[in-house]
PDB file of C-alpha atoms in Angstrom:
ATOM      1  CA  UNK A   1     158.830 105.315   5.658  1.00 75.00           C
ATOM      2  CA  UNK A   2     156.381 106.353   8.321  1.00 85.00           C
ATOM      3  CA  UNK A   3     157.524 106.499  11.906  1.00 92.00           C
ATOM      4  CA  UNK A   4     156.104 107.459  15.276  1.00 96.00           C
ATOM      5  CA  UNK A   5     158.492 107.623  18.236  1.00 97.00           C
ATOM      6  CA  UNK A   6     157.598 107.820  21.889  1.00 98.00           C
ATOM      7  CA  UNK A   7     159.403 106.665  25.037  1.00 98.00           C
ATOM      8  CA  UNK A   8     158.798 103.070  26.014  1.00 97.00           C
ATOM      9  CA  UNK A   9     158.238 103.673  29.710  1.00 98.00           C
ATOM     10  CA  UNK A  10     158.040 106.553  32.176  1.00 98.00           C
ATOM     11  CA  UNK A  11     157.627 106.721  35.944  1.00 98.00           C
ATOM     12  CA  UNK A  12     156.035 109.555  37.905  1.00 98.00           C
ATOM     13  CA  UNK A  13     154.732 110.240  41.391  1.00 98.00           C
ATOM     14  CA  UNK A  14     151.114 110.590  42.418  1.00 98.00           C
ATOM     15  CA  UNK A  15     150.088 114.249  42.421  1.00 98.00           C
ATOM     16  CA  UNK A  16     152.907 115.309  40.101  1.00 98.00           C
ATOM     17  CA  UNK A  17     152.962 116.362  36.444  1.00 98.00           C
ATOM     18  CA  UNK A  18     154.319 114.257  33.563  1.00 98.00           C
ATOM     19  CA  UNK A  19     154.931 115.049  29.907  1.00 98.00           C
ATOM     20  CA  UNK A  20     154.907 112.269  27.300  1.00 98.00           C
ATOM     21  CA  UNK A  21     156.555 113.204  24.019  1.00 98.00           C
ATOM     22  CA  UNK A  22     155.798 111.962  20.527  1.00 98.00           C
ATOM     23  CA  UNK A  23     157.704 112.694  17.338  1.00 98.00           C
ATOM     24  CA  UNK A  24     156.496 111.657  13.927  1.00 97.00           C
ATOM     25  CA  UNK A  25     157.455 111.367  10.289  1.00 95.00           C
ATOM     26  CA  UNK A  26     154.505 110.471   8.087  1.00 92.00           C
ATOM     27  CA  UNK A  27     153.348 110.802   4.511  1.00 89.00           C
ATOM     28  CA  UNK A  28     150.954 113.661   5.009  1.00 92.00           C
ATOM     29  CA  UNK A  29     149.278 114.892   8.158  1.00 94.00           C
ATOM     30  CA  UNK A  30     145.587 115.044   8.942  1.00 93.00           C
ATOM     31  CA  UNK A  31     145.711 115.276  12.704  1.00 95.00           C
ATOM     32  CA  UNK A  32     147.288 113.670  15.750  1.00 97.00           C
ATOM     33  CA  UNK A  33     145.467 111.619  18.357  1.00 97.00           C
ATOM     34  CA  UNK A  34     146.305 110.498  21.869  1.00 98.00           C
ATOM     35  CA  UNK A  35     144.671 107.390  23.305  1.00 98.00           C
ATOM     36  CA  UNK A  36     144.874 105.802  26.740  1.00 98.00           C
ATOM     37  CA  UNK A  37     145.059 102.041  27.117  1.00 98.00           C
ATOM     38  CA  UNK A  38     144.874 100.286  30.471  1.00 97.00           C
ATOM     39  CA  UNK A  39     146.485  96.851  30.626  1.00 95.00           C
ATOM     40  CA  UNK A  40     144.286  94.226  29.015  1.00 94.00           C
ATOM     41  CA  UNK A  41     141.763  96.766  27.792  1.00 96.00           C
ATOM     42  CA  UNK A  42     140.908  98.650  24.613  1.00 96.00           C
ATOM     43  CA  UNK A  43     142.361 102.043  23.713  1.00 97.00           C
ATOM     44  CA  UNK A  44     140.138 105.003  24.557  1.00 97.00           C
ATOM     45  CA  UNK A  45     140.296 108.459  22.983  1.00 96.00           C
ATOM     46  CA  UNK A  46     141.930 111.297  24.917  1.00 96.00           C
ATOM     47  CA  UNK A  47     142.633 114.152  22.515  1.00 96.00           C
ATOM     48  CA  UNK A  48     142.938 115.380  18.939  1.00 95.00           C
ATOM     49  CA  UNK A  49     145.179 118.112  17.533  1.00 96.00           C
ATOM     50  CA  UNK A  50     145.256 119.322  13.953  1.00 95.00           C
ATOM     51  CA  UNK A  51     146.466 122.911  14.426  1.00 96.00           C
ATOM     52  CA  UNK A  52     149.585 124.041  16.257  1.00 97.00           C
ATOM     53  CA  UNK A  53     149.144 124.834  19.894  1.00 97.00           C
ATOM     54  CA  UNK A  54     147.787 123.507  23.138  1.00 97.00           C
ATOM     55  CA  UNK A  55     144.447 121.793  23.670  1.00 95.00           C
ATOM     56  CA  UNK A  56     143.367 121.512  27.298  1.00 95.00           C
ATOM     57  CA  UNK A  57     140.829 119.058  28.633  1.00 92.00           C
ATOM     58  CA  UNK A  58     140.663 118.866  32.403  1.00 95.00           C
ATOM     59  CA  UNK A  59     143.850 117.356  33.828  1.00 97.00           C
ATOM     60  CA  UNK A  60     145.070 116.405  30.358  1.00 97.00           C
ATOM     61  CA  UNK A  61     146.534 118.742  27.727  1.00 98.00           C
ATOM     62  CA  UNK A  62     147.986 117.997  24.323  1.00 98.00           C
ATOM     63  CA  UNK A  63     150.370 120.140  22.305  1.00 98.00           C
ATOM     64  CA  UNK A  64     151.243 120.042  18.618  1.00 98.00           C
ATOM     65  CA  UNK A  65     153.988 121.576  16.488  1.00 98.00           C
ATOM     66  CA  UNK A  66     153.519 120.510  12.870  1.00 97.00           C
ATOM     67  CA  UNK A  67     156.741 122.165  11.694  1.00 96.00           C
ATOM     68  CA  UNK A  68     158.736 120.102  14.204  1.00 97.00           C
ATOM     69  CA  UNK A  69     156.720 116.903  13.816  1.00 97.00           C
ATOM     70  CA  UNK A  70     156.241 116.912  17.571  1.00 97.00           C
ATOM     71  CA  UNK A  71     153.499 116.524  20.119  1.00 98.00           C
ATOM     72  CA  UNK A  72     153.275 115.998  23.833  1.00 98.00           C
ATOM     73  CA  UNK A  73     150.621 114.877  26.259  1.00 98.00           C
ATOM     74  CA  UNK A  74     150.699 116.609  29.641  1.00 98.00           C
ATOM     75  CA  UNK A  75     149.053 114.954  32.612  1.00 98.00           C
ATOM     76  CA  UNK A  76     148.597 117.036  35.760  1.00 98.00           C
ATOM     77  CA  UNK A  77     147.707 116.032  39.336  1.00 98.00           C
ATOM     78  CA  UNK A  78     148.545 112.425  38.589  1.00 98.00           C
ATOM     79  CA  UNK A  79     146.322 109.760  40.088  1.00 98.00           C
ATOM     80  CA  UNK A  80     147.008 106.052  40.468  1.00 98.00           C
ATOM     81  CA  UNK A  81     144.309 105.338  37.886  1.00 97.00           C
ATOM     82  CA  UNK A  82     146.442 107.180  35.294  1.00 98.00           C
ATOM     83  CA  UNK A  83     148.787 104.185  35.248  1.00 98.00           C
ATOM     84  CA  UNK A  84     148.328 103.013  31.669  1.00 98.00           C
ATOM     85  CA  UNK A  85     149.895 103.095  28.235  1.00 98.00           C
ATOM     86  CA  UNK A  86     149.511 106.266  26.202  1.00 98.00           C
ATOM     87  CA  UNK A  87     149.375 105.846  22.446  1.00 98.00           C
ATOM     88  CA  UNK A  88     150.241 108.559  19.938  1.00 98.00           C
ATOM     89  CA  UNK A  89     148.727 108.183  16.460  1.00 97.00           C
ATOM     90  CA  UNK A  90     148.973 110.327  13.334  1.00 96.00           C
ATOM     91  CA  UNK A  91     146.407 110.363  10.541  1.00 93.00           C
ATOM     92  CA  UNK A  92     148.303 110.257   7.260  1.00 91.00           C
ATOM     93  CA  UNK A  93     147.414 111.476   3.775  1.00 89.00           C
ATOM     94  CA  UNK A  94     145.238 108.371   3.206  1.00 86.00           C
ATOM     95  CA  UNK A  95     143.281 109.111   6.395  1.00 86.00           C
ATOM     96  CA  UNK A  96     144.723 106.031   8.060  1.00 89.00           C
ATOM     97  CA  UNK A  97     146.080 106.133  11.591  1.00 92.00           C
ATOM     98  CA  UNK A  98     149.768 105.370  12.069  1.00 94.00           C
ATOM     99  CA  UNK A  99     150.371 104.308  15.656  1.00 96.00           C
ATOM    100  CA  UNK A 100     153.312 104.621  17.976  1.00 96.00           C
ATOM    101  CA  UNK A 101     154.231 101.660  20.182  1.00 96.00           C
ATOM    102  CA  UNK A 102     152.922 103.481  23.243  1.00 97.00           C
ATOM    103  CA  UNK A 103     154.421 104.817  26.457  1.00 98.00           C
ATOM    104  CA  UNK A 104     153.792 102.813  29.600  1.00 98.00           C
ATOM    105  CA  UNK A 105     153.281 105.250  32.479  1.00 98.00           C
ATOM    106  CA  UNK A 106     153.880 103.932  35.979  1.00 98.00           C
ATOM    107  CA  UNK A 107     152.542 106.027  38.860  1.00 98.00           C
ATOM    108  CA  UNK A 108     154.136 105.566  42.273  1.00 97.00           C
ATOM    109  CA  UNK A 109     152.533 106.669  45.548  1.00 95.00           C
TER     110      UNK A 109
ATOM    111  CA  UNK B   1     124.119 101.086  23.752  1.00 74.00           C
ATOM    112  CA  UNK B   2     126.899  98.492  23.714  1.00 83.00           C
ATOM    113  CA  UNK B   3     129.320 100.402  21.438  1.00 95.00           C
ATOM    114  CA  UNK B   4     131.726  97.982  19.760  1.00 97.00           C
ATOM    115  CA  UNK B   5     131.625  94.321  20.734  1.00 97.00           C
ATOM    116  CA  UNK B   6     133.896  91.463  19.684  1.00 98.00           C
ATOM    117  CA  UNK B   7     133.515  87.700  19.862  1.00 97.00           C
ATOM    118  CA  UNK B   8     135.233  85.605  20.994  1.00 97.00           C
ATOM    119  CA  UNK B   9     137.328  87.211  23.738  1.00 97.00           C
ATOM    120  CA  UNK B  10     139.916  84.429  23.789  1.00 97.00           C
ATOM    121  CA  UNK B  11     140.803  81.631  21.395  1.00 97.00           C
ATOM    122  CA  UNK B  12     143.534  79.043  21.016  1.00 97.00           C
ATOM    123  CA  UNK B  13     144.082  77.535  17.582  1.00 97.00           C
ATOM    124  CA  UNK B  14     146.414  74.949  16.153  1.00 97.00           C
ATOM    125  CA  UNK B  15     148.501  75.805  13.109  1.00 98.00           C
ATOM    126  CA  UNK B  16     146.427  75.388   9.965  1.00 97.00           C
ATOM    127  CA  UNK B  17     143.030  75.793  11.628  1.00 97.00           C
ATOM    128  CA  UNK B  18     140.615  78.485  10.530  1.00 97.00           C
ATOM    129  CA  UNK B  19     138.421  80.862  12.472  1.00 96.00           C
ATOM    130  CA  UNK B  20     136.307  83.984  12.153  1.00 98.00           C
ATOM    131  CA  UNK B  21     136.333  86.940  14.511  1.00 98.00           C
ATOM    132  CA  UNK B  22     133.112  88.914  14.703  1.00 98.00           C
ATOM    133  CA  UNK B  23     132.861  92.636  15.340  1.00 98.00           C
ATOM    134  CA  UNK B  24     129.567  94.449  15.819  1.00 98.00           C
ATOM    135  CA  UNK B  25     128.822  98.136  16.420  1.00 97.00           C
ATOM    136  CA  UNK B  26     125.541  99.828  17.255  1.00 96.00           C
ATOM    137  CA  UNK B  27     126.578 103.432  16.586  1.00 95.00           C
ATOM    138  CA  UNK B  28     125.621 103.426  12.880  1.00 95.00           C
ATOM    139  CA  UNK B  29     129.246 104.093  11.936  1.00 95.00           C
ATOM    140  CA  UNK B  30     130.284 103.896   8.306  1.00 94.00           C
ATOM    141  CA  UNK B  31     133.945 103.060   8.914  1.00 95.00           C
ATOM    142  CA  UNK B  32     135.209  99.895  10.561  1.00 96.00           C
ATOM    143  CA  UNK B  33     138.745  98.636  11.107  1.00 96.00           C
ATOM    144  CA  UNK B  34     140.634  95.533  12.181  1.00 98.00           C
ATOM    145  CA  UNK B  35     143.972  96.009  13.962  1.00 98.00           C
ATOM    146  CA  UNK B  36     146.460  93.693  15.574  1.00 98.00           C
ATOM    147  CA  UNK B  37     148.533  94.691  18.581  1.00 98.00           C
ATOM    148  CA  UNK B  38     151.833  92.997  19.357  1.00 96.00           C
ATOM    149  CA  UNK B  39     154.247  93.703  22.231  1.00 91.00           C
ATOM    150  CA  UNK B  40     156.606  96.588  21.531  1.00 88.00           C
ATOM    151  CA  UNK B  41     154.765  97.606  18.380  1.00 90.00           C
ATOM    152  CA  UNK B  42     152.047 100.042  17.542  1.00 90.00           C
ATOM    153  CA  UNK B  43     148.616  98.972  16.415  1.00 96.00           C
ATOM    154  CA  UNK B  44     148.787  97.793  12.825  1.00 96.00           C
ATOM    155  CA  UNK B  45     145.877  98.027  10.433  1.00 96.00           C
ATOM    156  CA  UNK B  46     144.925  94.710   8.818  1.00 97.00           C
ATOM    157  CA  UNK B  47     141.839  95.609   6.773  1.00 97.00           C
ATOM    158  CA  UNK B  48     139.228  98.309   6.885  1.00 95.00           C
ATOM    159  CA  UNK B  49     135.838  99.145   5.417  1.00 95.00           C
ATOM    160  CA  UNK B  50     134.389 102.504   4.392  1.00 93.00           C
ATOM    161  CA  UNK B  51     130.825 101.226   4.189  1.00 93.00           C
ATOM    162  CA  UNK B  52     128.561  98.221   3.816  1.00 94.00           C
ATOM    163  CA  UNK B  53     129.787  95.903   1.082  1.00 94.00           C
ATOM    164  CA  UNK B  54     133.241  97.484   0.808  1.00 95.00           C
ATOM    165  CA  UNK B  55     136.607  96.363   2.159  1.00 96.00           C
ATOM    166  CA  UNK B  56     140.204  97.468   1.650  1.00 95.00           C
ATOM    167  CA  UNK B  57     143.667  96.283   2.638  1.00 96.00           C
ATOM    168  CA  UNK B  58     145.624  97.920   5.382  1.00 94.00           C
ATOM    169  CA  UNK B  59     149.270  97.649   6.346  1.00 93.00           C
ATOM    170  CA  UNK B  60     149.394  93.911   7.140  1.00 96.00           C
ATOM    171  CA  UNK B  61     146.592  92.111   5.205  1.00 97.00           C
ATOM    172  CA  UNK B  62     148.362  88.848   4.293  1.00 97.00           C
ATOM    173  CA  UNK B  63     146.769  85.754   5.796  1.00 97.00           C
ATOM    174  CA  UNK B  64     143.497  87.523   6.611  1.00 98.00           C
ATOM    175  CA  UNK B  65     140.208  88.108   4.829  1.00 97.00           C
ATOM    176  CA  UNK B  66     137.272  90.308   5.767  1.00 98.00           C
ATOM    177  CA  UNK B  67     133.638  90.844   4.916  1.00 97.00           C
ATOM    178  CA  UNK B  68     131.140  93.638   5.607  1.00 97.00           C
ATOM    179  CA  UNK B  69     127.781  92.252   4.520  1.00 95.00           C
ATOM    180  CA  UNK B  70     125.870  94.378   7.021  1.00 96.00           C
ATOM    181  CA  UNK B  71     126.751  97.892   8.118  1.00 96.00           C
ATOM    182  CA  UNK B  72     126.940  96.945  11.769  1.00 97.00           C
ATOM    183  CA  UNK B  73     129.155  93.858  11.357  1.00 98.00           C
ATOM    184  CA  UNK B  74     132.754  93.402  10.236  1.00 98.00           C
ATOM    185  CA  UNK B  75     134.179  89.884  10.120  1.00 98.00           C
ATOM    186  CA  UNK B  76     137.862  88.948  10.136  1.00 98.00           C
ATOM    187  CA  UNK B  77     138.791  85.495   8.880  1.00 98.00           C
ATOM    188  CA  UNK B  78     141.947  83.476   9.254  1.00 97.00           C
ATOM    189  CA  UNK B  79     141.897  80.685   6.657  1.00 93.00           C
ATOM    190  CA  UNK B  80     144.999  78.808   7.826  1.00 97.00           C
ATOM    191  CA  UNK B  81     146.326  80.106  11.124  1.00 97.00           C
ATOM    192  CA  UNK B  82     150.072  80.468  11.698  1.00 97.00           C
ATOM    193  CA  UNK B  83     151.993  81.088  14.950  1.00 97.00           C
ATOM    194  CA  UNK B  84     152.912  84.551  13.602  1.00 97.00           C
ATOM    195  CA  UNK B  85     149.226  85.447  13.883  1.00 98.00           C
ATOM    196  CA  UNK B  86     149.310  85.108  17.654  1.00 98.00           C
ATOM    197  CA  UNK B  87     148.253  88.570  18.745  1.00 98.00           C
ATOM    198  CA  UNK B  88     145.536  90.703  20.270  1.00 98.00           C
ATOM    199  CA  UNK B  89     143.013  91.758  17.643  1.00 98.00           C
ATOM    200  CA  UNK B  90     141.024  94.950  18.013  1.00 98.00           C
ATOM    201  CA  UNK B  91     138.068  96.073  15.986  1.00 98.00           C
ATOM    202  CA  UNK B  92     137.249  99.775  15.800  1.00 97.00           C
ATOM    203  CA  UNK B  93     134.651 101.977  14.188  1.00 96.00           C
ATOM    204  CA  UNK B  94     134.253 105.669  13.388  1.00 94.00           C
ATOM    205  CA  UNK B  95     131.619 107.867  11.830  1.00 92.00           C
ATOM    206  CA  UNK B  96     134.074 109.306   9.292  1.00 80.00           C
ATOM    207  CA  UNK B  97     137.663 108.788   8.212  1.00 72.00           C
ATOM    208  CA  UNK B  98     139.025 112.242   8.729  1.00 70.00           C
ATOM    209  CA  UNK B  99     138.833 115.145  11.082  1.00 68.00           C
ATOM    210  CA  UNK B 100     138.406 114.768  14.783  1.00 75.00           C
ATOM    211  CA  UNK B 101     136.265 111.654  14.494  1.00 84.00           C
ATOM    212  CA  UNK B 102     137.714 109.285  17.023  1.00 91.00           C
ATOM    213  CA  UNK B 103     137.831 105.560  16.562  1.00 95.00           C
ATOM    214  CA  UNK B 104     135.888 103.529  19.117  1.00 96.00           C
ATOM    215  CA  UNK B 105     137.482 100.202  19.992  1.00 97.00           C
ATOM    216  CA  UNK B 106     136.081  96.857  20.966  1.00 98.00           C
ATOM    217  CA  UNK B 107     137.491  94.944  23.978  1.00 97.00           C
ATOM    218  CA  UNK B 108     139.817  92.809  21.861  1.00 97.00           C
ATOM    219  CA  UNK B 109     140.275  89.140  21.013  1.00 97.00           C
ATOM    220  CA  UNK B 110     143.337  87.385  22.382  1.00 97.00           C
ATOM    221  CA  UNK B 111     144.373  84.731  19.879  1.00 98.00           C
ATOM    222  CA  UNK B 112     147.089  82.149  20.402  1.00 98.00           C
ATOM    223  CA  UNK B 113     148.192  79.920  17.530  1.00 98.00           C
ATOM    224  CA  UNK B 114     150.158  76.851  18.584  1.00 97.00           C
TER     225      UNK B 114
END
């Protein structure tokens, strides 16, 4: 079966750094996406990785290791507005996205 | 440029009633998707479309039907609603199925079936 695992909830402090992990087992791999979803809102795109390594975009970075079936999203200089759920999704061999349940990130002052 | 819009935003149905959810996008995207999102679970694909006039089943298609008569619109129908269909429904669109083409999501429809 196909499976995406990520922690249910994490807590971090404003100004700090947090790493959200995602492990996956899917039938085929055509890229990994991270989305942000604020409570009651739609998911919005954060990053895409298809090759191993780190992709940096401002305060957010995403890492991929295809051999380990592993990715992480790194958020630096945390702000209160970063309180949201972070969704990991893998595009499988049929070009369909398989979604994790999301990690709820709580930022404390 | 509204992106992806969904109507209605909220709806309460009784078991056995029918309804249609409308999704519209103004980005000229070929691909459109209907997902449901339930607490503690990832988004699950109900049906999708790779172009005008085409539809295909996703992971959880039972109890739902779809139509894509116009490129910009993707309709999701519930013929006989059941309490198990209580969920938040998201429509999404993308320009292509693969590569780095992100999916753009609508604001969601919160459906309760009593």
